CSV table of C-alpha atoms in Angstrom, one decimal:
chain,number,residue,atom,x,y,z
L,233,UNK,CA,127.8,-101.1,5.8
L,234,UNK,CA,130.5,-98.5,5.7
L,235,UNK,CA,131.8,-96.7,8.8
L,236,UNK,CA,134.3,-94.0,9.7
L,237,UNK,CA,136.5,-93.5,12.7
L,238,UNK,CA,138.1,-90.3,13.7
L,239,UNK,CA,140.1,-91.2,16.8
L,240,UNK,CA,140.9,-87.7,17.9
L,241,UNK,CA,138.0,-85.8,19.4
L,242,UNK,CA,139.9,-82.6,20.0
L,243,UNK,CA,143.3,-81.4,18.8
L,244,UNK,CA,145.1,-78.2,19.8
L,245,UNK,CA,148.0,-76.9,17.7
L,246,UNK,CA,149.9,-73.7,17.7
L,247,UNK,CA,149.5,-71.3,14.8
L,248,UNK,CA,152.1,-72.0,12.2
L,249,UNK,CA,152.5,-75.6,13.3
L,250,UNK,CA,151.7,-78.6,11.1
L,251,UNK,CA,148.5,-80.5,11.4
L,252,UNK,CA,147.4,-84.1,10.8
L,253,UNK,CA,143.9,-85.3,11.4
L,254,UNK,CA,143.3,-89.0,11.3
L,255,UNK,CA,140.5,-90.9,9.6
L,256,UNK,CA,140.0,-94.6,9.2
L,257,UNK,CA,137.2,-96.2,7.3
L,258,UNK,CA,135.6,-99.6,7.0
L,259,UNK,CA,134.2,-100.7,3.6
L,260,UNK,CA,134.4,-103.7,1.5
L,261,UNK,CA,136.0,-101.9,-1.4
L,262,UNK,CA,137.5,-98.4,-2.0
L,263,UNK,CA,134.9,-95.9,-1.3
L,264,UNK,CA,134.7,-92.2,-2.2
L,265,UNK,CA,136.4,-90.3,0.6
L,266,UNK,CA,135.8,-86.7,1.7
L,267,UNK,CA,136.8,-84.2,4.3
L,268,UNK,CA,134.4,-81.5,5.3
L,269,UNK,CA,134.9,-78.5,7.6
L,270,UNK,CA,132.3,-76.9,9.8
L,271,UNK,CA,132.9,-73.5,11.4
L,272,UNK,CA,130.8,-72.7,14.5
L,273,UNK,CA,127.1,-72.3,13.6
L,274,UNK,CA,127.9,-72.9,9.9
L,275,UNK,CA,127.2,-75.5,7.3
L,276,UNK,CA,129.6,-78.1,5.9
L,277,UNK,CA,132.1,-77.0,3.4
L,278,UNK,CA,133.9,-79.5,1.2
L,279,UNK,CA,137.7,-79.4,1.7
L,280,UNK,CA,138.7,-82.2,-0.6
L,281,UNK,CA,137.7,-85.6,-2.0
L,282,UNK,CA,139.2,-88.8,-3.3
L,283,UNK,CA,137.6,-90.9,-6.0
L,284,UNK,CA,140.5,-92.7,-7.7
L,285,UNK,CA,143.9,-92.1,-9.1
L,286,UNK,CA,146.6,-90.2,-7.3
L,287,UNK,CA,146.4,-91.0,-3.6
L,288,UNK,CA,147.5,-87.6,-2.5
L,289,UNK,CA,144.8,-85.1,-3.1
L,290,UNK,CA,144.9,-81.3,-2.8
L,291,UNK,CA,142.0,-79.3,-1.4
L,292,UNK,CA,141.1,-75.8,-0.6
L,293,UNK,CA,142.7,-73.6,2.1
L,294,UNK,CA,146.1,-75.4,1.7
L,295,UNK,CA,144.8,-78.8,2.9
L,296,UNK,CA,145.8,-82.1,1.5
L,297,UNK,CA,144.9,-85.7,2.3
L,298,UNK,CA,146.5,-89.0,1.5
L,299,UNK,CA,144.6,-92.2,0.8
L,300,UNK,CA,146.3,-95.3,2.1
L,301,UNK,CA,144.5,-98.5,1.0
L,302,UNK,CA,146.7,-100.8,3.2
L,303,UNK,CA,145.8,-98.8,6.3
L,304,UNK,CA,142.2,-97.9,5.3
L,305,UNK,CA,143.1,-94.4,6.1
L,306,UNK,CA,142.5,-90.9,4.7
L,307,UNK,CA,144.4,-88.5,6.9
L,308,UNK,CA,144.1,-84.8,6.4
L,309,UNK,CA,147.2,-82.6,6.6
L,310,UNK,CA,148.2,-79.0,6.5
L,311,UNK,CA,151.9,-77.9,6.7
L,312,UNK,CA,151.1,-74.6,8.6
L,313,UNK,CA,147.8,-73.8,10.3
L,314,UNK,CA,146.2,-70.4,10.5
L,315,UNK,CA,144.0,-69.2,13.3
L,316,UNK,CA,141.1,-69.3,10.8
L,317,UNK,CA,141.5,-73.0,10.6
L,318,UNK,CA,139.9,-73.5,14.0
L,319,UNK,CA,136.7,-75.5,13.3
L,320,UNK,CA,135.3,-79.0,13.4
L,321,UNK,CA,136.5,-81.4,10.7
L,322,UNK,CA,134.5,-84.4,9.5
L,323,UNK,CA,135.8,-87.3,7.4
L,324,UNK,CA,133.1,-89.0,5.3
L,325,UNK,CA,132.8,-92.0,3.0
L,326,UNK,CA,130.3,-92.8,0.3
L,327,UNK,CA,129.7,-96.3,-0.9
L,328,UNK,CA,130.0,-97.0,-4.6
L,329,UNK,CA,126.7,-98.7,-4.9
L,330,UNK,CA,124.1,-97.0,-7.1
L,331,UNK,CA,121.1,-96.1,-5.0
L,332,UNK,CA,123.3,-96.0,-1.9
L,333,UNK,CA,124.9,-92.6,-2.3
L,334,UNK,CA,124.6,-91.5,1.3
L,335,UNK,CA,127.5,-90.1,3.2
L,336,UNK,CA,128.6,-91.7,6.4
L,337,UNK,CA,130.4,-89.3,8.6
L,338,UNK,CA,132.9,-89.7,11.4
L,339,UNK,CA,132.3,-88.1,14.8
L,340,UNK,CA,134.5,-85.2,13.9
L,341,UNK,CA,137.7,-83.7,15.3
L,342,UNK,CA,137.5,-80.2,16.9
L,343,UNK,CA,140.6,-78.2,16.0
L,344,UNK,CA,141.7,-75.4,18.4
L,345,UNK,CA,144.5,-73.1,17.3
L,346,UNK,CA,146.6,-71.3,20.0
L,347,UNK,CA,148.7,-68.2,19.3
Y,204,UNK,CA,129.4,-70.1,-7.5
Y,205,UNK,CA,126.0,-71.9,-7.1
Y,206,UNK,CA,125.0,-72.8,-3.6
Y,207,UNK,CA,122.5,-74.8,-1.8
Y,208,UNK,CA,120.2,-72.6,0.2
Y,209,UNK,CA,117.9,-73.4,3.1
Y,210,UNK,CA,115.1,-71.7,4.9
Y,211,UNK,CA,114.4,-70.8,7.6
Y,212,UNK,CA,117.8,-70.6,9.3
Y,213,UNK,CA,116.2,-71.2,12.7
Y,214,UNK,CA,112.8,-72.6,13.6
Y,215,UNK,CA,111.3,-73.0,17.1
Y,216,UNK,CA,108.2,-75.1,17.4
Y,217,UNK,CA,106.0,-76.8,20.0
Y,218,UNK,CA,106.1,-80.5,20.4
Y,219,UNK,CA,103.4,-82.1,18.2
Y,220,UNK,CA,103.4,-79.4,15.6
Y,221,UNK,CA,104.2,-79.9,12.0
Y,222,UNK,CA,107.3,-78.2,10.5
Y,223,UNK,CA,108.5,-77.9,6.9
Y,224,UNK,CA,112.1,-77.3,6.2
Y,225,UNK,CA,112.9,-75.9,2.7
Y,226,UNK,CA,115.9,-76.3,0.5
Y,227,UNK,CA,116.8,-75.0,-2.9
Y,228,UNK,CA,119.4,-77.4,-4.4
Y,229,UNK,CA,121.9,-76.4,-7.0
Y,230,UNK,CA,120.0,-76.0,-10.2
Y,231,UNK,CA,121.6,-78.8,-12.4
Y,232,UNK,CA,121.8,-81.3,-9.6
Y,233,UNK,CA,119.7,-84.5,-9.7
Y,234,UNK,CA,120.3,-86.1,-6.3
Y,235,UNK,CA,119.0,-84.5,-3.1
Y,236,UNK,CA,119.6,-85.4,0.5
Y,237,UNK,CA,118.7,-84.5,4.1
Y,238,UNK,CA,121.0,-85.0,7.0
Y,239,UNK,CA,120.7,-84.0,10.6
Y,240,UNK,CA,123.1,-83.2,13.4
Y,241,UNK,CA,122.0,-83.3,16.9
Y,242,UNK,CA,124.0,-80.8,19.0
Y,243,UNK,CA,127.4,-82.2,19.8
Y,244,UNK,CA,127.0,-85.3,17.7
Y,245,UNK,CA,127.9,-86.4,14.2
Y,246,UNK,CA,126.1,-85.7,11.0
Y,247,UNK,CA,123.6,-88.5,10.2
Y,248,UNK,CA,122.0,-89.4,6.9
Y,249,UNK,CA,118.2,-89.2,6.8
Y,250,UNK,CA,117.1,-89.7,3.2
Y,251,UNK,CA,118.2,-89.5,-0.4
Y,252,UNK,CA,115.9,-88.5,-3.3
Y,253,UNK,CA,116.4,-89.1,-7.0
Y,254,UNK,CA,114.1,-89.1,-10.0
Y,255,UNK,CA,111.2,-87.9,-7.8
Y,256,UNK,CA,111.3,-90.7,-5.4
Y,257,UNK,CA,113.2,-91.8,-2.2
Y,258,UNK,CA,116.2,-93.9,-3.2
Y,259,UNK,CA,117.3,-94.6,0.4
Y,260,UNK,CA,116.3,-93.8,3.9
Y,261,UNK,CA,117.8,-94.4,7.3
Y,262,UNK,CA,116.0,-95.9,10.3
Y,263,UNK,CA,115.7,-92.4,11.7
Y,264,UNK,CA,113.4,-91.5,8.8
Y,265,UNK,CA,110.2,-93.0,10.1
Y,266,UNK,CA,106.6,-92.3,9.2
Y,267,UNK,CA,106.8,-88.8,10.8
Y,268,UNK,CA,109.1,-87.7,8.1
Y,269,UNK,CA,108.4,-87.0,4.4
Y,270,UNK,CA,110.2,-85.4,1.6
Y,271,UNK,CA,108.9,-83.7,-1.5
Y,272,UNK,CA,110.0,-81.8,-4.5
Y,273,UNK,CA,106.9,-79.7,-5.1
Y,274,UNK,CA,108.3,-77.9,-8.1
Y,275,UNK,CA,111.5,-77.7,-10.2
Y,276,UNK,CA,113.5,-75.9,-7.6
Y,277,UNK,CA,112.5,-76.7,-4.0
Y,278,UNK,CA,113.1,-79.8,-1.9
Y,279,UNK,CA,111.3,-80.0,1.4
Y,280,UNK,CA,111.5,-82.1,4.5
Y,281,UNK,CA,108.3,-82.3,6.6
Y,282,UNK,CA,108.1,-83.5,10.1
Y,283,UNK,CA,104.5,-84.3,10.8
Y,284,UNK,CA,104.4,-84.3,14.6
Y,285,UNK,CA,107.6,-83.0,16.1
Y,286,UNK,CA,109.2,-84.6,19.2
Y,287,UNK,CA,111.7,-83.1,21.6
Y,288,UNK,CA,114.4,-85.4,20.1
Y,289,UNK,CA,113.9,-83.9,16.7
Y,290,UNK,CA,115.7,-80.8,17.8
Y,291,UNK,CA,118.8,-80.7,15.6
Y,292,UNK,CA,120.5,-78.9,12.8
Y,293,UNK,CA,119.0,-80.2,9.5
Y,294,UNK,CA,121.2,-80.0,6.4
Y,295,UNK,CA,120.1,-80.3,2.8
Y,296,UNK,CA,122.6,-81.4,0.2
Y,297,UNK,CA,122.6,-82.0,-3.5
Y,298,UNK,CA,124.8,-83.6,-6.1
Y,299,UNK,CA,124.9,-83.8,-9.8
Y,300,UNK,CA,125.6,-87.5,-9.8
Y,301,UNK,CA,126.6,-90.0,-7.2
Y,302,UNK,CA,129.7,-88.0,-6.3
Y,303,UNK,CA,130.3,-84.8,-4.4
Y,304,UNK,CA,127.5,-83.6,-2.2
Y,305,UNK,CA,127.2,-79.8,-1.6
Y,306,UNK,CA,125.6,-78.8,1.7
Y,307,UNK,CA,123.4,-75.9,2.6
Y,308,UNK,CA,124.0,-73.8,5.7
Y,309,UNK,CA,121.4,-75.8,7.7
Y,310,UNK,CA,118.2,-75.1,9.6
Y,311,UNK,CA,118.4,-75.2,13.3
Y,312,UNK,CA,115.2,-76.7,14.7
Y,313,UNK,CA,114.3,-76.4,18.3
Y,314,UNK,CA,111.3,-78.4,19.6
Y,315,UNK,CA,109.9,-77.2,22.9
């Protein structure tokens, strides 16, 4: 069964600083990988996804993520954060088996932005 | 841009009561899902639904839960006899294929 680890529960960065949120997954092959963002009291918004091909994927709101097979990682990055980026970020994996399309989420990283 | 919608946004119920959470998936999507998020915890898969039947369910999805697609647009989650521990945010999601899932805004369920 697949699993996801987000080792950082809470990260605080200054507005304008760079950001990297870590995600490691466990799965027998290369899964589909996703980052979702959840603002307080809101639903889950897809930031970006990796299925295959170029290992550096671009998403919305200036985010990008890099898939590293050797490290089983899919870290999320942003060169310069904005106050509106404060939210909870979830990494998720989906197995490639037909009939097993469920998403398995990490525990999330809460991002706080300070002025 | 098409969105997944969910109703109600909030529901308060007494323990032992039945609740039905409703979702309208994106219209050309074929796969439907329910997830839940207990306050402060991660999002957990409950059930997936394809071709008018459950394709996978988690161990959380016991006999108290059921899903239905009663017509061409709605997808419902029924909890037959709610327990205190069912209090959570319930998210519906849909996808066109076995790829990107789009989530609704959620229904916050509080069981008293």
